[in-house]
Structures are given as C-alpha cells and as structure tokens.
C-alpha cells in the first residue's frame, strides 16, 4: 500500500474514479477486491484507477466492476462504504449479467487460452509445408508433405477434442468427459461428408423449399441433420456447456456407490444426442440462409454482397456458418467455370494478418507480442485460426477492425466482379487459381489490389484506433509490491498441497487476476474432496467472513493465499465449516476448513482453488511450476520457496 496515502484518501480517490457515489448501485468485497456494480461503467476512469498506487488492477466481469486492492481490501472497504448511499447488500437493481456478446467472447477466449501456443506452432508448420510444396521442394504425395501435413493439421482437424477438454475445465465438467465429447463429435461415421458419401438420404427436410436438407440417419425416429464437426469451435462448446449442467443433475440424484460410472454414462447419453439433434439443423439452416441472402443481394448490388461477405466472414467462421457457401462455390466453378459469390472472403484472410501486425506494433503485452508474428505469418499462408482465437477474439476491438477491413476489401472485390477459376490453395497460394484461363491478367490484378486495400485498411485502422484496455495491459506493480513484508527471512521452506485433487496451471483459473499472476505466483488445484489443510507452518492473518479465503503468514515470512473456488464469496459461507480464526498458529497439515463441494457446484460455482505466494517480490518459488495437470494428495509438496535474496538447493 502506498505509504503517503491513508485509507480515507484511497477510498475518496476510488469513489471519485468509479464515477462518484451516485454512479454506484452496490458494493461488496472479497479477500482481494472491491466489487462494484455501477449504473454506467463508462463513467469510471479505469486507466486512472489502474495507475493508482493503491490499486493492483481493474477487472470488468459478470456485470461487476472489480477494483483489486490486495491484503488491505477490508480496510479500504471500511472507508469506501460510508461515502456511498447504498448498502453492501443493495443489489436488487444491479444488472445480473454483463453484455451477452462480451461474456460469450470472454468465455470462448478463455477456452482457447491453454492451446494458443500449440495453435501458433501448428499454423506455422502448416503454412511452411504449403510454401515448400509450392516451391517445388517436394510433392504432395511425398512422405515429408504427408507427415508435416499431419503435424500442422492435426490440432485443427481435431480441435473439438482440445476444446472439449478446456471447455469442461471452464464450465466445471470433468475435463476427460469434455475431451470424450470432442472425440465423439469428430468420430468419422457421424460426419456429414462420410454419411453422404456412403449412402442415399433416408428423407429430406423442408423439401421443395430453398432450405431442403437431406437426412442420412435418425435417432429414436428423430431425423438427425448432420454436419462436419471436425475443425469446428462452437458446437463442442455448446454441448460441453449443456453437459456440465446435466452432469451436476446426475451427480445429485445418483447414489455415491454407482455415481463414478453411471453419472458420466448418463451425461453422455443425454448431452451428445441432444447436441447433435439441435446443432445440425441450426447450422445447416443458418448457413444456407446466409448463403441465399448473399446470392440474392448480389443480384441487386455486387458491391453490397461483397461488403456483407467480407464484413461477416470471420464471425461466420467462428460459429461454423460459413459452410453454406461451399456448395455454392463448388457449383459455380463446375457450372460457370468460376466463383464470384464466396470469393470476397479472400480479403478477410489478409485483413486479419494486417490487424495482427498492427497489434504487434501497438501492444505492450509481451505474451500477445510473442503470438503476433507467428500468427501473422500463418495468416499470410491462409491459416487464420490462431490469429482469430489467440488475438482478435480475446482483444475484441481488433476483431471488429478486421471485420471492417475485410468488408472494405470485400466490397471492392464485389464491385470489380472478382473471380476464382480453379479450386484449391490457401492464402497467397490461391493466387494461381485467380488467373483467367483466357490469359488476361486483369482478374489477378484485382486480386492483388484487393489484398493491398484490405491489408492497408486493417493496419491503418489498428494503428489509429486500437488502444489496450486496462484488462489488456499487464500491471507494472503486483500485489507483492503493494504489501511490504519486512520480516522476510532467508530460509527455504516447503509449501504442501492443502487438499487432494488435480494440480492445474494458474493460467487455467477462470479469473483474470489469478490467471494473469496479478495476485501472486503459484498453482491451482481442482479438489477431489472438501477437506482443506494448512500448506505451511505459520499464523492465520486473514479468514474472510464468508470463509472461502484464508491467508497464512509462514514462519519464514512468506504469505500464502488459499482461495477456495471462484466467486464463492456469493455463497456467504454456505457449505463452509472453518476450524481456524485470525491470529491462530497452525502447523502444516492442520485442518483449516471443510467444504461441501456439492453445495458449491450446485450453486453454479467452480471449485478450482488457487494457492498463491502473495509476496513473491520478497520470496521466490524455486521449482519450475508444472504446466501439465497431475494428481496430488494433501500433504505432498507443491513447491519450494526461498527469500528472494537467498539461495537454496532444492532436490
């Protein structure tokens, strides 16, 4: 905490910077942050708050405006509350949900976070493989092309498997069950392409209409409209989301004796067929309707049709609604010798790459900067998924800019009747297919001009209008720098696991402050039971009134924060039975709190429990923290730590 400011001064600053007392609808706090619900978040000066010496960071999530303070939050809260005209319980009129689109984007971005590095790596390999093949270094029939193709395409082909795992972690479903759902959705025999190739349709839905859809199988007499689920994103996320609620229901009603296998079995039997029955028709009808709209609009104005395709293509890809253009594209090339309906999308590929390049020059976030260049290169080769899900979607504004730039290029292509004559190729390797068979280079010139227009638009708009929000700028100060601990010693000590469960990287925690390391370094644990023990010998310095968070000062001076679950402050102690109080001396392995995890899950909250070293400016973790999941038992060593000025040998 800044030494020159009193808690009263800090409170006055915060109230002023959130837009004044009249802008505050309600206020609560948890172990580290003030949780405001504001009438208009636009009135808050987020950047000024972020730069305030007493504030670690600011987060806007779930309709709450969260000002992260750290260990002094209770003292600051005590001074803020009298300045407001609302009760800490006055939440009746506060919005219960944030903007739906924003929340959706945040969820999808969080689900992609653990695999962004893999996507960038595979995208680069995929692009390089295409480059080397086009340079004539080896043929598509060669072993090197096939093997590198498998390496580059493997993640994208089976993307639902990876997303099933990460989505399950996000939604509180067992990750392996989510992975299995992804595998089922990639199973060869349920893909639309396989079904249509192996047999004739058993019926046709919406026959004699523009939305006629062939049906190749049924489930309990209900027609199943199939689609190709490989490489898709949204379908598996929706199915896993539904499965998380279905699993909670079965976990509550099935006896413990048979829950281990009956609950996942019944969850799969309900969630997967339900998802396949609902998603297929929505995707098929939605994509067909959009393609028909573009075709009809092209008859009126090719420029507007191109604008619509370029403007919406990235969004259509995210939702898997772009497939409706593929039959039109193929039919046009086979029948007319060229396609000019779908081709305005070509602008989007290069608009995306240019926006990523602009973000590279604008961002101060080292992690984002590291992703930009490989994503830019893979985008030039036509592989834009890493850029979309790793940069554009999480940052939001670059996605909007990319859509606008794609729309500008698409409108140009539409107005110039841009065509493609030969199928195949991706990114820069599509140019040969744009050469007119009659030898005229005019269409190829249009292709180059459209790429230039799209890239210049995307890059210039990004440089002019993209500014990092407070959530996107890494905090210059951490909680450890705000909390001085002059009694730190130079001794090594162990931090033990407080509970049985699965250890996760902090980056997978569904809270940006913990996931970004702003509240300390450490790990998270997905507990398998609710019996939490002390991880160190020391003194209890904080037991939050709702019992979900406990801070311990180890005998060496290191401060350990145990935060049980996410947003469990809202339970107000329900399901928690604490055995210690502030000031108690505890030994490693001593019982701290018992938690009914079923109560937490039934209320819709994650039980993922971060355990972090708060004052990591004074103490360092000497172990390389695992980025993979592994099981651990209470009392086993999680990591070792020493005073930051000391040295120790750790076996």
mmCIF file of C-alpha atoms in Angstrom, residues 63 81 133 143 156 174 181 201 226 248 262 276-277 302 304 336 357 362 378 395-396 500 509 543 556 583:
data_model
loop_
_atom_site.group_PDB
_atom_site.id
_atom_site.type_symbol
_atom_site.label_atom_id
_atom_site.label_comp_id
_atom_site.label_asym_id
_atom_site.label_seq_id
_atom_site.Cartn_x
_atom_site.Cartn_y
_atom_site.Cartn_z
ATOM 1 C CA UNK A 63 -21.624 -7.198 -14.518
ATOM 2 C CA UNK A 81 -18.761 2.241 2.293
ATOM 3 C CA UNK A 133 5.345 -27.696 -51.637
ATOM 4 C CA UNK A 143 6.216 -38.689 -47.100
ATOM 5 C CA UNK A 156 -7.101 -28.065 -36.333
ATOM 6 C CA UNK A 174 -14.652 -33.294 -15.625
ATOM 7 C CA UNK A 181 -17.413 -35.394 -26.099
ATOM 8 C CA UNK A 201 -30.652 -39.916 -47.867
ATOM 9 C CA UNK A 226 -25.577 -33.920 -39.904
ATOM 10 C CA UNK A 248 -24.461 -31.837 -11.965
ATOM 11 C CA UNK A 262 -23.349 -44.017 -14.058
ATOM 12 C CA UNK A 276 -26.336 -33.432 -32.435
ATOM 13 C CA UNK A 277 -30.103 -33.141 -32.849
ATOM 14 C CA UNK A 302 -22.450 -6.940 -56.185
ATOM 15 C CA UNK A 304 -23.141 -4.780 -51.150
ATOM 16 C CA UNK A 336 -19.773 -21.408 -64.704
ATOM 17 C CA UNK A 357 0.719 -6.883 -37.459
ATOM 18 C CA UNK A 362 0.753 -1.298 -30.543
ATOM 19 C CA UNK A 378 0.496 -18.343 -40.771
ATOM 20 C CA UNK A 395 -8.928 -8.357 -27.547
ATOM 21 C CA UNK A 396 -12.332 -7.740 -29.233
ATOM 22 C CA UNK A 500 -6.432 -33.991 -2.576
ATOM 23 C CA UNK A 509 -8.202 -20.357 -13.482
ATOM 24 C CA UNK A 543 -10.082 -15.517 7.394
ATOM 25 C CA UNK A 556 9.685 -17.621 7.135
ATOM 26 C CA UNK A 583 -4.209 -14.976 14.787
#
